[in-house]
PDB file of C-alpha atoms in Angstrom:
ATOM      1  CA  UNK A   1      41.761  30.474 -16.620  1.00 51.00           C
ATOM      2  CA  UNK A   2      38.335  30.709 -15.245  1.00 53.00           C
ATOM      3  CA  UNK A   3      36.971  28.009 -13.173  1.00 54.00           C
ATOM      4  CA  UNK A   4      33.376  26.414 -14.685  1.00 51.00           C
ATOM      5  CA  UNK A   5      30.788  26.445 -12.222  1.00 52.00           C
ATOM      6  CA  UNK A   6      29.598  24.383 -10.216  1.00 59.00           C
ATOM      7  CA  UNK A   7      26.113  23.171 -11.431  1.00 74.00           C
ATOM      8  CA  UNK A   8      23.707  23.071  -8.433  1.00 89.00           C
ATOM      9  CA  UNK A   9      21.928  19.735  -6.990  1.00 94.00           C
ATOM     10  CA  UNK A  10      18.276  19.907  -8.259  1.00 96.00           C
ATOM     11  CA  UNK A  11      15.596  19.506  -5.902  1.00 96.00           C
ATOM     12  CA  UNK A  12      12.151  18.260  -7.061  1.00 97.00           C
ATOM     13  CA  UNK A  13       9.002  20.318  -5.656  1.00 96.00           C
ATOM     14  CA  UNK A  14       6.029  17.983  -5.739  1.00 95.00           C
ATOM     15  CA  UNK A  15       2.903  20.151  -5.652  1.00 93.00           C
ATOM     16  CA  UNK A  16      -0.239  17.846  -5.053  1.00 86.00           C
ATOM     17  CA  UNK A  17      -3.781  19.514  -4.769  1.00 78.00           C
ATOM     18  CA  UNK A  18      -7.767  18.991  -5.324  1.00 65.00           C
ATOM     19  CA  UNK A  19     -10.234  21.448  -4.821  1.00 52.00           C
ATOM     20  CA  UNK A  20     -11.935  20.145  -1.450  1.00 50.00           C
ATOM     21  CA  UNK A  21      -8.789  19.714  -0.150  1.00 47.00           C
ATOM     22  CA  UNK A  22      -7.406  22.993  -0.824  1.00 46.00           C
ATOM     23  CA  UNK A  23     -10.392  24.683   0.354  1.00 39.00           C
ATOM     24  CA  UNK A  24      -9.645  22.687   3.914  1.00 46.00           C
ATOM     25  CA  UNK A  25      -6.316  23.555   4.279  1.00 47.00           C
ATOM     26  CA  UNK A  26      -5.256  26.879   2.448  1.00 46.00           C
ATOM     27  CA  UNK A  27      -2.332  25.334   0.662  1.00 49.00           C
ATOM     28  CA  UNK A  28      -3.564  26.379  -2.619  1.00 52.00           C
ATOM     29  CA  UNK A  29      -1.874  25.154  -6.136  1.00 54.00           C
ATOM     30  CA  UNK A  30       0.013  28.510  -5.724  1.00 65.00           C
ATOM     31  CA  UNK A  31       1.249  28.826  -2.310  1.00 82.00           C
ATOM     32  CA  UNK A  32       3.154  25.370  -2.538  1.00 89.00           C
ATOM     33  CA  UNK A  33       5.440  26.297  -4.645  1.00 92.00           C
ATOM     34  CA  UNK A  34       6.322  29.621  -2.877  1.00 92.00           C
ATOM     35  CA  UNK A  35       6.423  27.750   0.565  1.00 92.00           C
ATOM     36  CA  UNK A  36       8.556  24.814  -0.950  1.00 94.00           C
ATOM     37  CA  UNK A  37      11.085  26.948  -3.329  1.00 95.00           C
ATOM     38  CA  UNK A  38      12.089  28.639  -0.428  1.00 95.00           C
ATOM     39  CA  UNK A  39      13.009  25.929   1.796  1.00 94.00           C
ATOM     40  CA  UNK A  40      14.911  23.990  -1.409  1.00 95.00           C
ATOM     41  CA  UNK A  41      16.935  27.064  -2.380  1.00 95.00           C
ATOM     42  CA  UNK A  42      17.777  28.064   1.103  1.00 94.00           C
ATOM     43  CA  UNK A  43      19.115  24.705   1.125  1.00 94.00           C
ATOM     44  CA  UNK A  44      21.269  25.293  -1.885  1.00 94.00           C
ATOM     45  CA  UNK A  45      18.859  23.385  -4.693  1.00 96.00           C
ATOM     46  CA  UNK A  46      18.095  24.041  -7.888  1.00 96.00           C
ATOM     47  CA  UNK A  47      14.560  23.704  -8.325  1.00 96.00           C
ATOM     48  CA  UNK A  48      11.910  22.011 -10.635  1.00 95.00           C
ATOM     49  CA  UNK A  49       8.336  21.840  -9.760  1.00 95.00           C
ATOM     50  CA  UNK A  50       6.437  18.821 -10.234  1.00 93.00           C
ATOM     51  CA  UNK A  51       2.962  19.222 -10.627  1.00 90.00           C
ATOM     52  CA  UNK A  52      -0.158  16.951  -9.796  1.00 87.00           C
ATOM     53  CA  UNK A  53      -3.756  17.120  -9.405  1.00 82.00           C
ATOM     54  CA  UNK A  54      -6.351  14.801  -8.302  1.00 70.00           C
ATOM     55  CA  UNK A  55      -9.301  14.111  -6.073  1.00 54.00           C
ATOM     56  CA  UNK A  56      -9.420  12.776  -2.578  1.00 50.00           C
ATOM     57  CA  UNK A  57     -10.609   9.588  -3.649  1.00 50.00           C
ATOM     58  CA  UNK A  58      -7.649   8.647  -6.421  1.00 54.00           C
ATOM     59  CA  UNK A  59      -4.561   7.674  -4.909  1.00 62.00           C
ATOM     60  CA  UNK A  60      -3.331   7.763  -8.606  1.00 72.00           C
ATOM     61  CA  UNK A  61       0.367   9.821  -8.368  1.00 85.00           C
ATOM     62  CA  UNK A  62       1.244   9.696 -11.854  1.00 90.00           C
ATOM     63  CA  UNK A  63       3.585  12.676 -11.500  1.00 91.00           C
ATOM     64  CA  UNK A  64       5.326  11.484  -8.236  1.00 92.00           C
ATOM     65  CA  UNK A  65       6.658   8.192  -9.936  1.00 92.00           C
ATOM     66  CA  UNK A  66       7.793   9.885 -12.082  1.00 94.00           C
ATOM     67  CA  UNK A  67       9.860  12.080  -9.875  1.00 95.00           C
ATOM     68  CA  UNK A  68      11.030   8.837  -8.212  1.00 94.00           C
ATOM     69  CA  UNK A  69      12.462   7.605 -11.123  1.00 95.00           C
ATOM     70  CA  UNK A  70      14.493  10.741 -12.019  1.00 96.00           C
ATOM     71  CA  UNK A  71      15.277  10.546  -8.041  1.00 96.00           C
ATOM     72  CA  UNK A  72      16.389   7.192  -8.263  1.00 95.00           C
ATOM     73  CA  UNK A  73      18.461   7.809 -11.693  1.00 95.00           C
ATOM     74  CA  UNK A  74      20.349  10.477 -10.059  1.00 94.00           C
ATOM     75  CA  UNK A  75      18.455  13.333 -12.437  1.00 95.00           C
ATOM     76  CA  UNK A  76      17.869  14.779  -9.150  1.00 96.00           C
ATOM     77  CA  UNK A  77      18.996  15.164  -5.359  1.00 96.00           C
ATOM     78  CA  UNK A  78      16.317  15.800  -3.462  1.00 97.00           C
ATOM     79  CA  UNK A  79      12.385  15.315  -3.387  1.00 97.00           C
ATOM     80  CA  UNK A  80      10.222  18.445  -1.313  1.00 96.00           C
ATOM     81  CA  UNK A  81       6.560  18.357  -0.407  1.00 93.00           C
ATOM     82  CA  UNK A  82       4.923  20.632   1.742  1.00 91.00           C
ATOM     83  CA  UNK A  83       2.188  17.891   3.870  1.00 86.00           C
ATOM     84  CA  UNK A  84       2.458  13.598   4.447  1.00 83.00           C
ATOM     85  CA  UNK A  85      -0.843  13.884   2.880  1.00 79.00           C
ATOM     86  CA  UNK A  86       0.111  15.451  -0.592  1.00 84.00           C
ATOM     87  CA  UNK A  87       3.100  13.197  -0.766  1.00 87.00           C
ATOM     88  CA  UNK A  88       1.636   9.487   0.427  1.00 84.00           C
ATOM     89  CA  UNK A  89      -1.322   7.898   0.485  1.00 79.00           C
ATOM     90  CA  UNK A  90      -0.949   5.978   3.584  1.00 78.00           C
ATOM     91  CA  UNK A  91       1.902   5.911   6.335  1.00 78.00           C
ATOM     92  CA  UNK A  92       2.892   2.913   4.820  1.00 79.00           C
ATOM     93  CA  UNK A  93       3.090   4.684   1.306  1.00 84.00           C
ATOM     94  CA  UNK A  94       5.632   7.213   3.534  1.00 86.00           C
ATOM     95  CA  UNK A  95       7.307   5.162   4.673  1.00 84.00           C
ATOM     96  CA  UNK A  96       8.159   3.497   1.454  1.00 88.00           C
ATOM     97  CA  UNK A  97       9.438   6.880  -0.080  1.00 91.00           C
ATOM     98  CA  UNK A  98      11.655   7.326   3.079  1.00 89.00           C
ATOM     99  CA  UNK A  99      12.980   3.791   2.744  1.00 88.00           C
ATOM    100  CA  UNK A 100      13.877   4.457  -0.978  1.00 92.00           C
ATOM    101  CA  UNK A 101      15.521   8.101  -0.071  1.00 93.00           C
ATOM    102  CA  UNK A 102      18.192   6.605   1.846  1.00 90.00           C
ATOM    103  CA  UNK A 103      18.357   3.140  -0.072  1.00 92.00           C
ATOM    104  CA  UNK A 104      18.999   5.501  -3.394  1.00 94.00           C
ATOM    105  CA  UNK A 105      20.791   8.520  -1.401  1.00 94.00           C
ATOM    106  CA  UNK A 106      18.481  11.107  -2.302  1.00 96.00           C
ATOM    107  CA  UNK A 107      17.070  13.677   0.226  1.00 95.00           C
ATOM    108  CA  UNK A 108      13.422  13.221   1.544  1.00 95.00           C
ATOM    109  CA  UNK A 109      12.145  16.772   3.047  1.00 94.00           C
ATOM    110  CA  UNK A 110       8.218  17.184   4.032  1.00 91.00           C
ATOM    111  CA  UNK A 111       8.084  21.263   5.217  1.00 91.00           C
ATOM    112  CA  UNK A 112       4.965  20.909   7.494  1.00 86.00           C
ATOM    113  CA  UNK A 113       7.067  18.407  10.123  1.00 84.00           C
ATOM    114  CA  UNK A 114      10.270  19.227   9.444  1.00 82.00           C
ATOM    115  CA  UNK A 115      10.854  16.056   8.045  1.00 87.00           C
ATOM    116  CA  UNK A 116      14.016  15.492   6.482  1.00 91.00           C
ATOM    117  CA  UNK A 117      15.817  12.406   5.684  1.00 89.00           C
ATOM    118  CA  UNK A 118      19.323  14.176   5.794  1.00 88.00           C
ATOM    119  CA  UNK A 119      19.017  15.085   9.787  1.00 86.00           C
ATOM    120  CA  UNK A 120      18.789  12.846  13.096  1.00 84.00           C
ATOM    121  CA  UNK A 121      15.293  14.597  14.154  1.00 84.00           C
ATOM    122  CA  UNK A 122      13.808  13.892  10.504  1.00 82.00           C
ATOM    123  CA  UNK A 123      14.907  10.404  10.614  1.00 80.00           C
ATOM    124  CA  UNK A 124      13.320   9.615  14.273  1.00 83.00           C
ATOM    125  CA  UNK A 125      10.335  10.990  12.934  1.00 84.00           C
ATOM    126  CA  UNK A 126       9.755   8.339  10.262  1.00 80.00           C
ATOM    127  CA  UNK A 127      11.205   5.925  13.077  1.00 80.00           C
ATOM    128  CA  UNK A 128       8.655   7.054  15.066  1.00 82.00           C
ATOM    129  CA  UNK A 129       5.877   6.817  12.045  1.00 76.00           C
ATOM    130  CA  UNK A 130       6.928   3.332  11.576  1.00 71.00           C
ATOM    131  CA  UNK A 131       6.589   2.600  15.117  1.00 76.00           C
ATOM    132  CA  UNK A 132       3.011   4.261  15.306  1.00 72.00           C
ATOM    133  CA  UNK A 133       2.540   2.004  11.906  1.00 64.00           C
ATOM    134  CA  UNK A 134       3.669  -1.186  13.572  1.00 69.00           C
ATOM    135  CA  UNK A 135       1.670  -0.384  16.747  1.00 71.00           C
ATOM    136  CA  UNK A 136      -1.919   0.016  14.770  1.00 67.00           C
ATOM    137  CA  UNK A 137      -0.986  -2.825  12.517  1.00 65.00           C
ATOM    138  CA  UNK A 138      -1.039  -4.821  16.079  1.00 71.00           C
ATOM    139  CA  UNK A 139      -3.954  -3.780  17.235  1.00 77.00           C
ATOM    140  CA  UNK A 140      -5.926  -4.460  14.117  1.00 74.00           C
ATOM    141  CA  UNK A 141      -5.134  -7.952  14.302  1.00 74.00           C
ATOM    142  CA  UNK A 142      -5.862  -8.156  17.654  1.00 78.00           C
ATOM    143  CA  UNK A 143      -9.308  -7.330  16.935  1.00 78.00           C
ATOM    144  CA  UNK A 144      -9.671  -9.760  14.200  1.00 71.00           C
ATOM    145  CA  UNK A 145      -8.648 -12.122  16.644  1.00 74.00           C
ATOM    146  CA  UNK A 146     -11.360 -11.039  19.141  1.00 76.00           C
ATOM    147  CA  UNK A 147     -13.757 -11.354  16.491  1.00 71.00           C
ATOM    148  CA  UNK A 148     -12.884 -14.616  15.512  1.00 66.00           C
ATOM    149  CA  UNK A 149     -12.741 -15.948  18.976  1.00 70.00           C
ATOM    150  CA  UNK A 150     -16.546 -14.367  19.578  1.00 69.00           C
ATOM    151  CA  UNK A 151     -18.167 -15.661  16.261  1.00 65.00           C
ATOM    152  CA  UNK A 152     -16.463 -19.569  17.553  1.00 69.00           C
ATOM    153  CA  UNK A 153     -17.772 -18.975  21.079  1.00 68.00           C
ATOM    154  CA  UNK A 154     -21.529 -18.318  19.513  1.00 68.00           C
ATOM    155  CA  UNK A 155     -20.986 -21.608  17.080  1.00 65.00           C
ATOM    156  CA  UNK A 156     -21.126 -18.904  13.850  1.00 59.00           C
ATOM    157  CA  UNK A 157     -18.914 -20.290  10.799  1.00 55.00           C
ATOM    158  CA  UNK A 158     -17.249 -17.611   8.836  1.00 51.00           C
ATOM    159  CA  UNK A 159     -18.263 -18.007   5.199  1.00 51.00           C
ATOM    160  CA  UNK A 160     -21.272 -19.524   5.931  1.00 51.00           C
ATOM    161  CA  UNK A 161     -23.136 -18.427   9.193  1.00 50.00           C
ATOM    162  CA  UNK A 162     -21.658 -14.526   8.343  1.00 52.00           C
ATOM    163  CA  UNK A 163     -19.214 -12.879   6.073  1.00 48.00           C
ATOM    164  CA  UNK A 164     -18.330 -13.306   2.560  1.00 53.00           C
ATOM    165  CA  UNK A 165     -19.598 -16.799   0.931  1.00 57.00           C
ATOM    166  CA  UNK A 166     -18.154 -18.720  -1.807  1.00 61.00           C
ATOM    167  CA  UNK A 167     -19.191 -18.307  -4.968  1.00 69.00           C
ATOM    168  CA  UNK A 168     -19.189 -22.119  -6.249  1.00 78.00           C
ATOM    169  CA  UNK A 169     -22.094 -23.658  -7.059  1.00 82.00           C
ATOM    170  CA  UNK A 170     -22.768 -25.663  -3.978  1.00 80.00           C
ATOM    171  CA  UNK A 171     -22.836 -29.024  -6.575  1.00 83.00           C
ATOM    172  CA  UNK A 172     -19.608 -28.052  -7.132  1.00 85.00           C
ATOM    173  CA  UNK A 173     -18.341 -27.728  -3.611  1.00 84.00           C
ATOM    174  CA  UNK A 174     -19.746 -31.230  -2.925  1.00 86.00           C
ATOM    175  CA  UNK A 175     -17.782 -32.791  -5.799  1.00 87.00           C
ATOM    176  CA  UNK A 176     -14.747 -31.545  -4.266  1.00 88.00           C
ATOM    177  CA  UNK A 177     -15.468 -32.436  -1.129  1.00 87.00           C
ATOM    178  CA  UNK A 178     -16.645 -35.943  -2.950  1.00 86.00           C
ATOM    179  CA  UNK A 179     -13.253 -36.036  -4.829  1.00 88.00           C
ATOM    180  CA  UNK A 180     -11.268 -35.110  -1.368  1.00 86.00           C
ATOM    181  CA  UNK A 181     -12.929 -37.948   0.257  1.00 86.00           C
ATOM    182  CA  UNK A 182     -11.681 -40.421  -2.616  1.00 84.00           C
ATOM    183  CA  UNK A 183      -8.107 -39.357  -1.386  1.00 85.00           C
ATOM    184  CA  UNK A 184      -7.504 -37.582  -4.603  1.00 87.00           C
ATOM    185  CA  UNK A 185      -4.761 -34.858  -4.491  1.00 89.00           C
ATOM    186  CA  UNK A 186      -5.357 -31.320  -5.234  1.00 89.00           C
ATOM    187  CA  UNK A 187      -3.668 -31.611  -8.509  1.00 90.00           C
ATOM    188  CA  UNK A 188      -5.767 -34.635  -9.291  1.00 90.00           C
ATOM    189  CA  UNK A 189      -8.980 -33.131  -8.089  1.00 91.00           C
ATOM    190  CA  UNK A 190      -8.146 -29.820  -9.838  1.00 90.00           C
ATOM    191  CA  UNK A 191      -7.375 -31.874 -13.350  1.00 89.00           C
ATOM    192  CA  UNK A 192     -10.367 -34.185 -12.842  1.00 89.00           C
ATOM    193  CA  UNK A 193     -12.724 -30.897 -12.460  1.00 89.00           C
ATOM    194  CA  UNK A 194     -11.146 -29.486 -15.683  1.00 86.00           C
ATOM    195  CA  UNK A 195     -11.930 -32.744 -17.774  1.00 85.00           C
ATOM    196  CA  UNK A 196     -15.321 -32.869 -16.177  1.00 83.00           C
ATOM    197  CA  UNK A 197     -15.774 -29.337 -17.416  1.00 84.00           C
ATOM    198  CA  UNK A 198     -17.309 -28.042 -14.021  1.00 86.00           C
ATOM    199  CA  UNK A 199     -17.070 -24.089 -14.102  1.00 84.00           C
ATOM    200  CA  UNK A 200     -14.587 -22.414 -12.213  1.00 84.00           C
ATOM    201  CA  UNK A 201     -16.091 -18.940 -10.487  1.00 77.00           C
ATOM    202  CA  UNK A 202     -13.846 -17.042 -12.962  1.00 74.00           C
ATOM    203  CA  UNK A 203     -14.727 -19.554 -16.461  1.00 73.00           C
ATOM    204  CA  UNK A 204     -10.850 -20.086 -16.555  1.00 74.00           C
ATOM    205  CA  UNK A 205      -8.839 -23.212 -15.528  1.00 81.00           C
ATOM    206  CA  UNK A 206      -8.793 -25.257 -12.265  1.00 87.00           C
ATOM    207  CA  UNK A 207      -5.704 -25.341 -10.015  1.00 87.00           C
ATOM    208  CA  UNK A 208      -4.778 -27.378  -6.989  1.00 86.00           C
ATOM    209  CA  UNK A 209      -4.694 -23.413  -5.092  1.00 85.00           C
ATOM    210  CA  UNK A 210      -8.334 -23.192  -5.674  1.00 81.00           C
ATOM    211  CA  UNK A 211      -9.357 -26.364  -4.788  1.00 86.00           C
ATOM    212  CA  UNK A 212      -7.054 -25.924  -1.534  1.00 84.00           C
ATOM    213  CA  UNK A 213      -9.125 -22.146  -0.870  1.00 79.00           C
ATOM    214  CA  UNK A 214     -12.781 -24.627  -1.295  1.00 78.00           C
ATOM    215  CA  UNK A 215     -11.396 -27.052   0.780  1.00 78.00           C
ATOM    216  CA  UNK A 216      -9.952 -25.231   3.547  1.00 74.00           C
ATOM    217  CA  UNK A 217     -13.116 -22.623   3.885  1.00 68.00           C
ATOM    218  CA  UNK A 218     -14.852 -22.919   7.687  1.00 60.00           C
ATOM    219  CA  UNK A 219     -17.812 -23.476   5.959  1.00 58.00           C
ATOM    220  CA  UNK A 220     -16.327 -26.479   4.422  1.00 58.00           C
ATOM    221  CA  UNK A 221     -15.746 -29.308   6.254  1.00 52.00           C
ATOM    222  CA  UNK A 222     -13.857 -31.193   4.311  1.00 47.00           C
ATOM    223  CA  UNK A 223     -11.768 -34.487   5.459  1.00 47.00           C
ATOM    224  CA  UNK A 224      -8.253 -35.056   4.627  1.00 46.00           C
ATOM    225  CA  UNK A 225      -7.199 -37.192   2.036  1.00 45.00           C
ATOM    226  CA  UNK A 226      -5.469 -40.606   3.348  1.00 42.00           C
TER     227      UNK A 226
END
């Protein structure tokens, strides 16, 4: 009796291009496919391509989440895509797809690093992108820090002296600061605002969070309640 055949894993060949960016990098609409159908079926995948086009600017992957979810359903073994930058949005965005590749079991493979998610070298390299990640993430807040530390040595207030100012009215900033004063809670100030019908920024209703955002603002200076 002849044995049925073994149906192959299918691997899923995300193709992601826009015009400047193809221009840039040679990897036309075309060439993906070749490039990435060659390292899936050397592999031993069946193949599907999964197409996508957009500009730089949209980060919109309607296609890939799509492909996730047949990933993540089982549909399909194995996700290919020839650059990070046609696959993620951001090395966090990477990262993310790598985390759900081995949370889901299915196979992560970007051709240009030799990135795979099925081999020790392909997993230290998202290690290592996480690490890189981490590291930035660090030093971004560090500078924050060191710009917050030089606005309060030169006596500038953040919301007021510089940066992004609040939107209230400033008679409305001074009746919560009037109400705070009173020793009224946020709930209560928030509820007596909303009978008073004083005009949140966004016409809708007050809450005790946005009276806490007004009252906690450097460039309010607003006593505790006792």
């Amino acid at each position: 009796m002849p044995k049925t055949p073994i149906a192959q894993p299918l691997a899923l060949l995300y193709v992601r291009v826009s015009t400047g960016r193809q221009a840039k990098t040679g990897h036309s609409v075309d060439s993906q496919p070749a490039i990435l159908r060659a390292a899936a079926e050397k592999a031993g995948y069946a193949v599907e391509v999964i197409s996508e086009t957009g500009s730089g600017r949209n980060t919109a992957r309607p296609a890939l989440a799509a492909a996730m979810a047949r990933l993540k359903s089982g549909a399909a073994s194995a996700l290919y895509a020839v650059d990070i930058d046609r696959l993620a949005r951001s090395t966090q965005h990477l990262l993310e797809i790598a985390a759900e590749s081995k949370k889901q079991g299915w196979r992560l493979v970007v051709t240009s690093t030799d990135a795979d998610t099925d081999t020790h070298a392909g997993m230290m390299f998202f290690t290592m992108v996480a690490a890189f990640a981490q590291y930035e993430s660090g030093m971004i807040s560090q500078r924050v820090k060191r710009q917050h530390e030089a606005r309060r040595d030169r006596g500038v207030v953040w919301g007021k002296d510089e940066g992004r100012r609040s939107a209230l009215p400033a008679a409305t900033v001074a009746r919560i600061l009037a109400l705070r004063v009173e020793g009224l809670s946020l709930q209560a100030i928030a509820n007596t605002l909303t009978v008073e019908g004083v005009a949140t920024v966004a016409g809708g209703k007050w809450h005790p969070s946005t009276v806490g955002q007004t009252l906690n603002s450097p460039a309010n200076r607003a006593p505790a309640a006792a």
